[in-house]
Amino acid sequence: MIAVLGLVVGVIGGIVLQPTVPLSVQPYLPIAVVAALDALFGGLRALLDGIFDDRVFVVSFLSNAVVAALIVFLGDQLGVGTQLSTAVVVVLGIRIFSNAAAIRRHLFKA
Amino acid sequence: MSVTDPPGSPDAPEPPDRRSPWRTIGQALRPRGSRSQLLAGLLCALLGFAVVVQVRQNQVEGLSRLPQSELVRILDQANQRTDDLEREAAALEATRQELLSGSGQQAAALEAATAAAETQGILSGRLPAQGPGIELVISDPRGDITPIALFNVLEELRNAGAEAIQLDDVRIVASSYFTGAPGAVVVDGVPVEAPYRWTVIGDPDTMGPALEIPGGALAQIRNYGGSGTPQSRLQVEVTATRAVPEPRFATPLPADEG
């Protein structure tokens, strides 16, 4: 419940504050968001698997976002930023799908 | 590092094998002041915030997030479009100028043609005319004035620059001729009778003295017993007109060869 509340609070905060993303962060924020989404779905799946651990969740959430951003940053430095961010999004998308499938199997037995 | 990794901490909850997954979620959602719930809430807030910010950013600045190659392509397209439109604008402007000058030229040509037609009409006797000139009434009490004498008067008037001439009711033109006998003069096939009334448009100060030259046209008239004195007028009207026949044989020489 607190997690859902936090989500709502964050959305409202974003709408109300209307912050501008600093230019240096702009390329990495969307990747970090996708990585965080992946961590969120992973956490939900772990919860249903009965192996949820808050420490693991927090660490994986933060490290996923940071690593994804780092990969894109490295790709930008190497001149393959666009391709690498595409690769990261694809990988994270696949993981989100598989996590969502596992959650679905848990909830609906199908 | 992934959340699907096996938990490393010893205080991980026991796998709730026999419990329904919905119950698991319900339990997890039940608000408790536990550390894990607070952390998850904090992270979810962060995620929601980031998502909203990113969505807004994406909506506000569409171009700033595009890769360089895409931007170059868009710029190229815009430039090409600009060039196309500029070319089109130039073509349309040229057409407009053409049409404007064309209609201007047409108007000028029409004006010139109208003016020329008026001039030709007056000179050829097709149009009535008015202007400064002289009136000359030649009386012929003895009936001795010959057609030649009247023709000499006409020649003198032409030499003095007369522009429109009327004798009685006959408009005198380039092809006018005098025939008949003294006292029964025929002009262009129309008999005229004394007194011969000339109405002439031209410079009165030139035509009057020209007629009065010693031994000239009027002197000849007086030899035949006639009399007449040119009267200067500021305004005389030549009302008789003459239909101008189309030339049967002559056609204009082409302008570029003339």
CSV table of C-alpha atoms in Angstrom, one decimal:
chain,number,residue,atom,x,y,z
A,1,MET,CA,0.0,0.0,0.0
A,2,ILE,CA,2.8,2.3,0.8
A,3,ALA,CA,4.4,1.5,-2.5
A,4,VAL,CA,1.3,2.4,-4.4
A,5,LEU,CA,1.0,5.6,-2.4
A,6,GLY,CA,4.6,6.4,-3.1
A,7,LEU,CA,4.0,6.0,-6.8
A,8,VAL,CA,1.0,8.3,-6.7
A,9,VAL,CA,2.9,10.9,-4.6
A,10,GLY,CA,5.8,10.8,-7.1
A,11,VAL,CA,3.5,11.3,-10.1
A,12,ILE,CA,1.7,14.2,-8.4
A,13,GLY,CA,5.1,15.7,-7.4
A,14,GLY,CA,6.3,15.5,-11.0
A,15,ILE,CA,3.1,17.2,-12.3
A,16,VAL,CA,3.1,19.9,-9.6
A,17,LEU,CA,6.8,20.7,-9.6
A,18,GLN,CA,7.3,20.5,-13.4
A,19,PRO,CA,11.1,20.2,-13.1
A,20,THR,CA,13.4,20.7,-16.1
A,21,VAL,CA,15.7,17.8,-16.7
A,22,PRO,CA,19.3,19.0,-16.8
A,23,LEU,CA,20.9,18.7,-20.2
A,24,SER,CA,23.6,16.4,-19.0
A,25,VAL,CA,21.1,13.9,-17.6
A,26,GLN,CA,18.6,14.0,-20.5
A,27,PRO,CA,20.0,11.0,-22.5
A,28,TYR,CA,20.1,8.8,-19.4
A,29,LEU,CA,16.9,9.5,-17.6
A,30,PRO,CA,14.6,7.4,-20.0
A,31,ILE,CA,17.0,4.4,-19.8
A,32,ALA,CA,17.1,4.7,-16.0
A,33,VAL,CA,13.3,4.8,-15.9
A,34,VAL,CA,13.1,1.7,-18.0
A,35,ALA,CA,15.6,0.0,-15.8
A,36,ALA,CA,13.7,1.0,-12.7
A,37,LEU,CA,10.5,-0.4,-14.2
A,38,ASP,CA,12.3,-3.6,-14.8
A,39,ALA,CA,13.3,-3.7,-11.1
A,40,LEU,CA,9.8,-2.9,-10.0
A,41,PHE,CA,8.4,-5.9,-12.0
A,42,GLY,CA,11.2,-8.1,-10.8
A,43,GLY,CA,10.3,-7.1,-7.2
A,44,LEU,CA,6.7,-8.0,-7.8
A,45,ARG,CA,7.6,-11.3,-9.2
A,46,ALA,CA,9.9,-12.0,-6.3
A,47,LEU,CA,7.1,-11.2,-3.9
A,48,LEU,CA,4.9,-13.7,-5.6
A,49,ASP,CA,7.7,-16.2,-5.6
A,50,GLY,CA,8.0,-15.7,-2.0
A,51,ILE,CA,11.6,-14.7,-2.2
A,52,PHE,CA,11.1,-10.9,-1.9
A,53,ASP,CA,13.9,-9.2,0.0
A,54,ASP,CA,13.8,-5.5,0.5
A,55,ARG,CA,17.6,-5.1,0.5
A,56,VAL,CA,17.8,-7.0,-2.8
A,57,PHE,CA,15.0,-4.9,-4.2
A,58,VAL,CA,16.6,-1.6,-3.2
A,59,VAL,CA,20.0,-2.5,-4.4
A,60,SER,CA,18.7,-4.0,-7.7
A,61,PHE,CA,16.5,-1.0,-8.3
A,62,LEU,CA,19.3,1.5,-7.9
A,63,SER,CA,22.0,-0.6,-9.5
A,64,ASN,CA,19.8,-1.3,-12.5
A,65,ALA,CA,19.2,2.3,-13.1
A,66,VAL,CA,22.8,3.3,-12.6
A,67,VAL,CA,24.2,0.5,-14.7
A,68,ALA,CA,21.8,1.2,-17.5
A,69,ALA,CA,22.6,4.9,-17.5
A,70,LEU,CA,26.3,4.1,-17.3
A,71,ILE,CA,26.1,1.8,-20.3
A,72,VAL,CA,24.4,4.6,-22.4
A,73,PHE,CA,27.0,7.0,-21.1
A,74,LEU,CA,29.8,4.7,-22.2
A,75,GLY,CA,28.1,4.2,-25.5
A,76,ASP,CA,27.9,8.0,-26.0
A,77,GLN,CA,31.6,8.3,-25.3
A,78,LEU,CA,32.3,5.5,-27.8
A,79,GLY,CA,30.0,7.0,-30.4
A,80,VAL,CA,27.5,4.1,-30.3
A,81,GLY,CA,25.2,5.7,-27.8
A,82,THR,CA,22.1,5.3,-29.9
A,83,GLN,CA,22.7,1.7,-30.6
A,84,LEU,CA,23.6,0.8,-27.0
A,85,SER,CA,20.6,2.5,-25.6
A,86,THR,CA,18.5,0.6,-28.1
A,87,ALA,CA,20.2,-2.6,-26.9
A,88,VAL,CA,19.6,-1.8,-23.2
A,89,VAL,CA,16.0,-1.0,-23.9
A,90,VAL,CA,15.5,-4.2,-25.8
A,91,VAL,CA,17.1,-6.3,-23.0
A,92,LEU,CA,15.2,-4.5,-20.3
A,93,GLY,CA,12.0,-4.9,-22.3
A,94,ILE,CA,12.5,-8.6,-22.6
A,95,ARG,CA,13.1,-8.9,-18.9
A,96,ILE,CA,10.0,-6.8,-18.2
A,97,PHE,CA,8.0,-9.1,-20.4
A,98,SER,CA,9.3,-12.3,-18.8
A,99,ASN,CA,8.7,-10.9,-15.3
A,100,ALA,CA,5.2,-9.8,-16.3
A,101,ALA,CA,4.6,-13.3,-17.7
A,102,ALA,CA,5.7,-14.9,-14.5
A,103,ILE,CA,3.5,-12.6,-12.5
A,104,ARG,CA,0.6,-13.5,-14.7
A,105,ARG,CA,1.2,-17.2,-14.2
A,106,HIS,CA,1.2,-16.6,-10.5
A,107,LEU,CA,-2.0,-14.6,-10.4
A,108,PHE,CA,-4.1,-16.3,-13.0
A,109,LYS,CA,-2.4,-19.7,-13.2
A,110,ALA,CA,-2.2,-19.3,-16.9
B,1,MET,CA,22.3,-7.9,-9.8
B,2,SER,CA,18.7,-8.8,-10.2
B,3,VAL,CA,15.8,-9.1,-7.9
B,4,THR,CA,15.3,-12.6,-9.2
B,5,ASP,CA,18.5,-13.6,-7.6
B,6,PRO,CA,18.1,-15.8,-4.6
B,7,PRO,CA,17.8,-13.8,-1.5
B,8,GLY,CA,21.1,-13.6,0.4
B,9,SER,CA,19.7,-12.3,3.6
B,10,PRO,CA,18.8,-14.8,6.4
B,11,ASP,CA,15.7,-12.9,7.3
B,12,ALA,CA,13.9,-13.5,4.0
B,13,PRO,CA,10.3,-14.6,4.4
B,14,GLU,CA,9.5,-18.2,4.1
B,15,PRO,CA,8.1,-19.2,0.8
B,16,PRO,CA,4.3,-19.1,1.2
B,17,ASP,CA,3.7,-22.2,-0.8
B,18,ARG,CA,0.1,-22.9,0.2
B,19,ARG,CA,-1.1,-19.3,0.1
B,20,SER,CA,-2.9,-17.8,-2.8
B,21,PRO,CA,-0.9,-15.2,-4.7
B,22,TRP,CA,-3.7,-12.7,-4.3
B,23,ARG,CA,-3.4,-13.1,-0.6
B,24,THR,CA,0.3,-12.6,-0.9
B,25,ILE,CA,-0.2,-9.3,-2.7
B,26,GLY,CA,-2.9,-8.3,-0.3
B,27,GLN,CA,-0.6,-8.9,2.7
B,28,ALA,CA,2.2,-7.0,1.0
B,29,LEU,CA,-0.1,-4.1,0.4
B,30,ARG,CA,-1.3,-4.0,3.9
B,31,PRO,CA,0.3,-0.9,5.4
B,32,ARG,CA,2.9,-1.6,8.0
B,33,GLY,CA,5.6,0.6,9.2
B,34,SER,CA,8.2,-1.9,8.1
B,35,ARG,CA,11.5,-0.8,6.6
B,36,SER,CA,10.9,-2.8,3.4
B,37,GLN,CA,7.5,-1.1,2.8
B,38,LEU,CA,8.9,2.4,3.4
B,39,LEU,CA,11.9,1.7,1.0
B,40,ALA,CA,9.6,0.3,-1.7
B,41,GLY,CA,7.3,3.3,-1.3
B,42,LEU,CA,10.3,5.7,-1.6
B,43,LEU,CA,11.6,4.0,-4.7
B,44,CYS,CA,8.1,3.9,-6.3
B,45,ALA,CA,7.8,7.6,-5.6
B,46,LEU,CA,11.1,8.1,-7.3
B,47,LEU,CA,10.0,6.0,-10.2
B,48,GLY,CA,6.7,7.8,-10.6
B,49,PHE,CA,8.5,11.2,-10.4
B,50,ALA,CA,11.0,10.2,-13.0
B,51,VAL,CA,8.4,8.8,-15.3
B,52,VAL,CA,6.3,11.9,-15.2
B,53,VAL,CA,9.4,14.2,-15.7
B,54,GLN,CA,10.6,12.2,-18.6
B,55,VAL,CA,7.2,12.1,-20.3
B,56,ARG,CA,6.8,15.9,-19.9
B,57,GLN,CA,10.4,16.4,-21.2
B,58,ASN,CA,9.6,14.2,-24.2
B,59,GLN,CA,6.5,16.2,-25.0
B,60,VAL,CA,8.1,19.6,-24.6
B,61,GLU,CA,11.3,19.0,-26.5
B,62,GLY,CA,10.7,16.7,-29.3
B,63,LEU,CA,13.8,17.7,-31.3
B,64,SER,CA,16.3,17.9,-28.6
B,65,ARG,CA,16.3,14.2,-28.0
B,66,LEU,CA,16.7,13.1,-31.5
B,67,PRO,CA,20.1,11.8,-32.6
B,68,GLN,CA,22.4,13.9,-34.7
B,69,SER,CA,21.8,12.0,-37.9
B,70,GLU,CA,18.0,12.5,-37.6
B,71,LEU,CA,18.5,16.1,-36.9
B,72,VAL,CA,20.7,16.5,-40.0
B,73,ARG,CA,18.1,14.8,-42.0
B,74,ILE,CA,15.3,17.0,-40.7
B,75,LEU,CA,17.4,20.1,-41.3
B,76,ASP,CA,18.2,18.9,-44.8
B,77,GLN,CA,14.5,18.4,-45.5
B,78,ALA,CA,13.6,21.8,-44.1
B,79,ASN,CA,16.3,23.4,-46.3
B,80,GLN,CA,15.1,21.6,-49.4
B,81,ARG,CA,11.6,22.6,-48.7
B,82,THR,CA,12.7,26.2,-48.2
B,83,ASP,CA,14.5,26.1,-51.5
B,84,ASP,CA,11.5,24.7,-53.3
B,85,LEU,CA,9.2,27.3,-51.8
B,86,GLU,CA,11.6,30.1,-52.6
B,87,ARG,CA,11.9,28.9,-56.2
B,88,GLU,CA,8.1,28.7,-56.5
B,89,ALA,CA,7.8,32.2,-55.0
B,90,ALA,CA,10.3,33.6,-57.5
B,91,ALA,CA,8.5,32.0,-60.4
B,92,LEU,CA,5.2,33.3,-59.2
B,93,GLU,CA,6.7,36.8,-58.7
B,94,ALA,CA,8.1,36.7,-62.2
B,95,THR,CA,4.7,35.7,-63.6
B,96,ARG,CA,3.1,38.5,-61.7
B,97,GLN,CA,5.5,41.0,-63.0
B,98,GLU,CA,5.0,39.7,-66.5
B,99,LEU,CA,1.2,40.0,-66.2
B,100,LEU,CA,1.5,43.5,-64.7
B,101,SER,CA,3.8,44.8,-67.3
B,102,GLY,CA,1.8,43.0,-70.0
B,103,SER,CA,-1.4,44.8,-68.9
B,104,GLY,CA,0.5,48.0,-68.6
B,105,GLN,CA,1.9,47.7,-72.1
B,106,GLN,CA,-1.5,46.8,-73.4
B,107,ALA,CA,-3.0,49.9,-71.7
B,108,ALA,CA,-0.2,52.1,-73.1
B,109,ALA,CA,-0.7,50.6,-76.6
B,110,LEU,CA,-4.4,51.2,-76.4
B,111,GLU,CA,-3.9,54.8,-75.3
B,112,ALA,CA,-1.4,55.4,-78.1
B,113,ALA,CA,-3.7,53.7,-80.6
B,114,THR,CA,-6.7,55.9,-79.4
B,115,ALA,CA,-4.6,59.0,-79.7
B,116,ALA,CA,-3.3,58.0,-83.1
B,117,ALA,CA,-6.9,57.3,-84.2
B,118,GLU,CA,-8.0,60.7,-83.1
B,119,THR,CA,-5.1,62.4,-84.9
B,120,GLN,CA,-5.7,60.4,-88.0
B,121,GLY,CA,-9.4,61.0,-87.8
B,122,ILE,CA,-9.0,64.7,-87.7
B,123,LEU,CA,-6.3,64.8,-90.5
B,124,SER,CA,-8.3,62.4,-92.7
B,125,GLY,CA,-11.6,64.2,-92.2
B,126,ARG,CA,-13.3,61.3,-90.4
B,127,LEU,CA,-13.9,63.3,-87.2
B,128,PRO,CA,-15.3,66.7,-86.6
B,129,ALA,CA,-12.8,69.1,-85.0
B,130,GLN,CA,-12.5,72.4,-83.2
B,131,GLY,CA,-9.8,74.8,-82.3
B,132,PRO,CA,-8.3,78.2,-83.1
B,133,GLY,CA,-8.3,79.1,-86.8
B,134,ILE,CA,-9.8,81.5,-89.3
B,135,GLU,CA,-13.0,82.0,-91.2
B,136,LEU,CA,-12.8,83.3,-94.7
B,137,VAL,CA,-15.9,84.3,-96.8
B,138,ILE,CA,-15.1,84.8,-100.4
B,139,SER,CA,-17.8,86.7,-102.3
B,140,ASP,CA,-18.1,86.3,-106.0
B,141,PRO,CA,-20.4,89.1,-107.3
B,142,ARG,CA,-19.3,88.6,-111.0
B,143,GLY,CA,-19.3,84.8,-110.9
B,144,ASP,CA,-15.8,84.8,-112.4
B,145,ILE,CA,-13.9,82.9,-109.7
B,146,THR,CA,-12.4,79.7,-111.2
B,147,PRO,CA,-12.0,76.4,-109.5
B,148,ILE,CA,-8.2,76.9,-109.9
B,149,ALA,CA,-8.4,80.1,-107.9
B,150,LEU,CA,-10.2,78.3,-105.1
B,151,PHE,CA,-7.7,75.5,-105.3
B,152,ASN,CA,-4.9,78.0,-104.9
B,153,VAL,CA,-6.6,79.2,-101.7
B,154,LEU,CA,-6.7,75.6,-100.5
B,155,GLU,CA,-3.0,75.1,-101.4
B,156,GLU,CA,-2.1,78.3,-99.5
B,157,LEU,CA,-4.0,77.1,-96.5
B,158,ARG,CA,-2.2,73.7,-96.6
B,159,ASN,CA,1.2,75.4,-97.0
B,160,ALA,CA,0.4,77.5,-93.9
B,161,GLY,CA,-0.3,74.4,-91.8
B,162,ALA,CA,-4.0,74.1,-91.9
B,163,GLU,CA,-5.1,70.9,-90.0
B,164,ALA,CA,-8.8,70.7,-90.8
B,165,ILE,CA,-10.6,72.6,-93.7
B,166,GLN,CA,-14.2,72.9,-94.6
B,167,LEU,CA,-15.6,74.7,-97.6
B,168,ASP,CA,-19.3,75.4,-97.2
B,169,ASP,CA,-20.5,71.9,-96.2
B,170,VAL,CA,-17.7,69.9,-97.8
B,171,ARG,CA,-14.8,68.6,-95.6
B,172,ILE,CA,-11.6,69.2,-97.6
B,173,VAL,CA,-9.3,66.2,-97.4
B,174,ALA,CA,-6.1,65.1,-99.1
B,175,SER,CA,-7.9,63.7,-102.1
B,176,SER,CA,-10.2,66.8,-102.6
B,177,TYR,CA,-10.4,68.2,-106.1
B,178,PHE,CA,-12.0,71.3,-107.6
B,179,THR,CA,-13.8,71.0,-110.9
B,180,GLY,CA,-16.5,72.8,-112.7
B,181,ALA,CA,-16.6,76.2,-114.3
B,182,PRO,CA,-16.3,79.8,-113.0
B,183,GLY,CA,-19.4,80.5,-110.9
B,184,ALA,CA,-20.3,76.8,-110.9
B,185,VAL,CA,-17.5,75.2,-108.9
B,186,VAL,CA,-17.7,71.6,-107.9
B,187,VAL,CA,-15.7,70.2,-105.0
B,188,ASP,CA,-15.4,66.5,-104.7
B,189,GLY,CA,-18.5,66.1,-106.8
B,190,VAL,CA,-20.6,68.5,-104.7
B,191,PRO,CA,-21.5,71.9,-106.2
B,192,VAL,CA,-20.7,74.8,-104.1
B,193,GLU,CA,-22.0,78.3,-104.5
B,194,ALA,CA,-20.8,81.8,-103.7
B,195,PRO,CA,-20.1,83.1,-101.2
B,196,TYR,CA,-17.5,80.5,-100.5
B,197,ARG,CA,-17.3,80.1,-96.8
B,198,TRP,CA,-14.0,78.6,-95.6
B,199,THR,CA,-13.6,77.3,-92.0
B,200,VAL,CA,-10.0,76.4,-91.2
B,201,ILE,CA,-8.4,75.1,-88.1
B,202,GLY,CA,-4.7,76.0,-87.8
B,203,ASP,CA,-2.5,78.9,-86.7
B,204,PRO,CA,-4.4,82.1,-87.6
B,205,ASP,CA,-1.3,84.2,-87.5
B,206,THR,CA,0.3,82.0,-90.1
B,207,MET,CA,-2.6,81.4,-92.4
B,208,GLY,CA,-3.9,85.0,-92.5
B,209,PRO,CA,-0.7,86.6,-93.8
B,210,ALA,CA,-0.1,83.6,-96.1
B,211,LEU,CA,-3.4,84.2,-97.8
B,212,GLU,CA,-2.7,88.0,-98.0
B,213,ILE,CA,0.7,87.6,-99.7
B,214,PRO,CA,1.0,90.1,-102.6
B,215,GLY,CA,0.3,88.1,-105.8
B,216,GLY,CA,-1.0,85.2,-103.6
B,217,ALA,CA,-4.3,83.4,-103.4
B,218,LEU,CA,-6.5,86.3,-102.2
B,219,ALA,CA,-4.9,88.7,-104.7
B,220,GLN,CA,-5.8,86.2,-107.4
B,221,ILE,CA,-9.4,86.1,-106.1
B,222,ARG,CA,-9.6,89.9,-106.2
B,223,ASN,CA,-8.4,89.8,-109.8
B,224,TYR,CA,-11.6,87.9,-110.5
B,225,GLY,CA,-13.7,90.6,-108.8
B,226,GLY,CA,-14.1,88.6,-105.6
B,227,SER,CA,-13.4,89.8,-102.1
B,228,GLY,CA,-12.7,88.2,-98.8
B,229,THR,CA,-10.7,88.8,-95.6
B,230,PRO,CA,-9.5,86.1,-93.3
B,231,GLN,CA,-11.0,86.6,-89.8
B,232,SER,CA,-9.0,85.1,-86.9
B,233,ARG,CA,-11.1,83.2,-84.4
B,234,LEU,CA,-10.1,81.7,-81.1
B,235,GLN,CA,-12.5,78.9,-81.6
B,236,VAL,CA,-13.9,77.5,-84.9
B,237,GLU,CA,-15.7,74.3,-85.5
B,238,VAL,CA,-15.2,72.0,-88.5
B,239,THR,CA,-18.3,69.9,-88.4
B,240,ALA,CA,-18.5,68.3,-91.8
B,241,THR,CA,-17.0,64.8,-91.9
B,242,ARG,CA,-15.9,62.4,-94.6
B,243,ALA,CA,-15.9,58.7,-94.7
B,244,VAL,CA,-12.4,57.4,-95.4
B,245,PRO,CA,-12.4,54.6,-97.9
B,246,GLU,CA,-10.3,51.5,-97.2
B,247,PRO,CA,-7.2,51.4,-99.4
B,248,ARG,CA,-7.9,48.8,-102.1
B,249,PHE,CA,-4.3,48.2,-103.1
B,250,ALA,CA,-2.0,49.7,-100.6
B,251,THR,CA,-1.2,47.7,-97.4
B,252,PRO,CA,1.2,48.9,-94.7
B,253,LEU,CA,4.8,47.8,-95.0
B,254,PRO,CA,5.7,45.5,-92.1
B,255,ALA,CA,7.1,47.6,-89.3
B,256,ASP,CA,10.4,45.7,-88.9
B,257,GLU,CA,11.2,46.2,-92.6
B,258,GLY,CA,10.1,49.8,-92.7
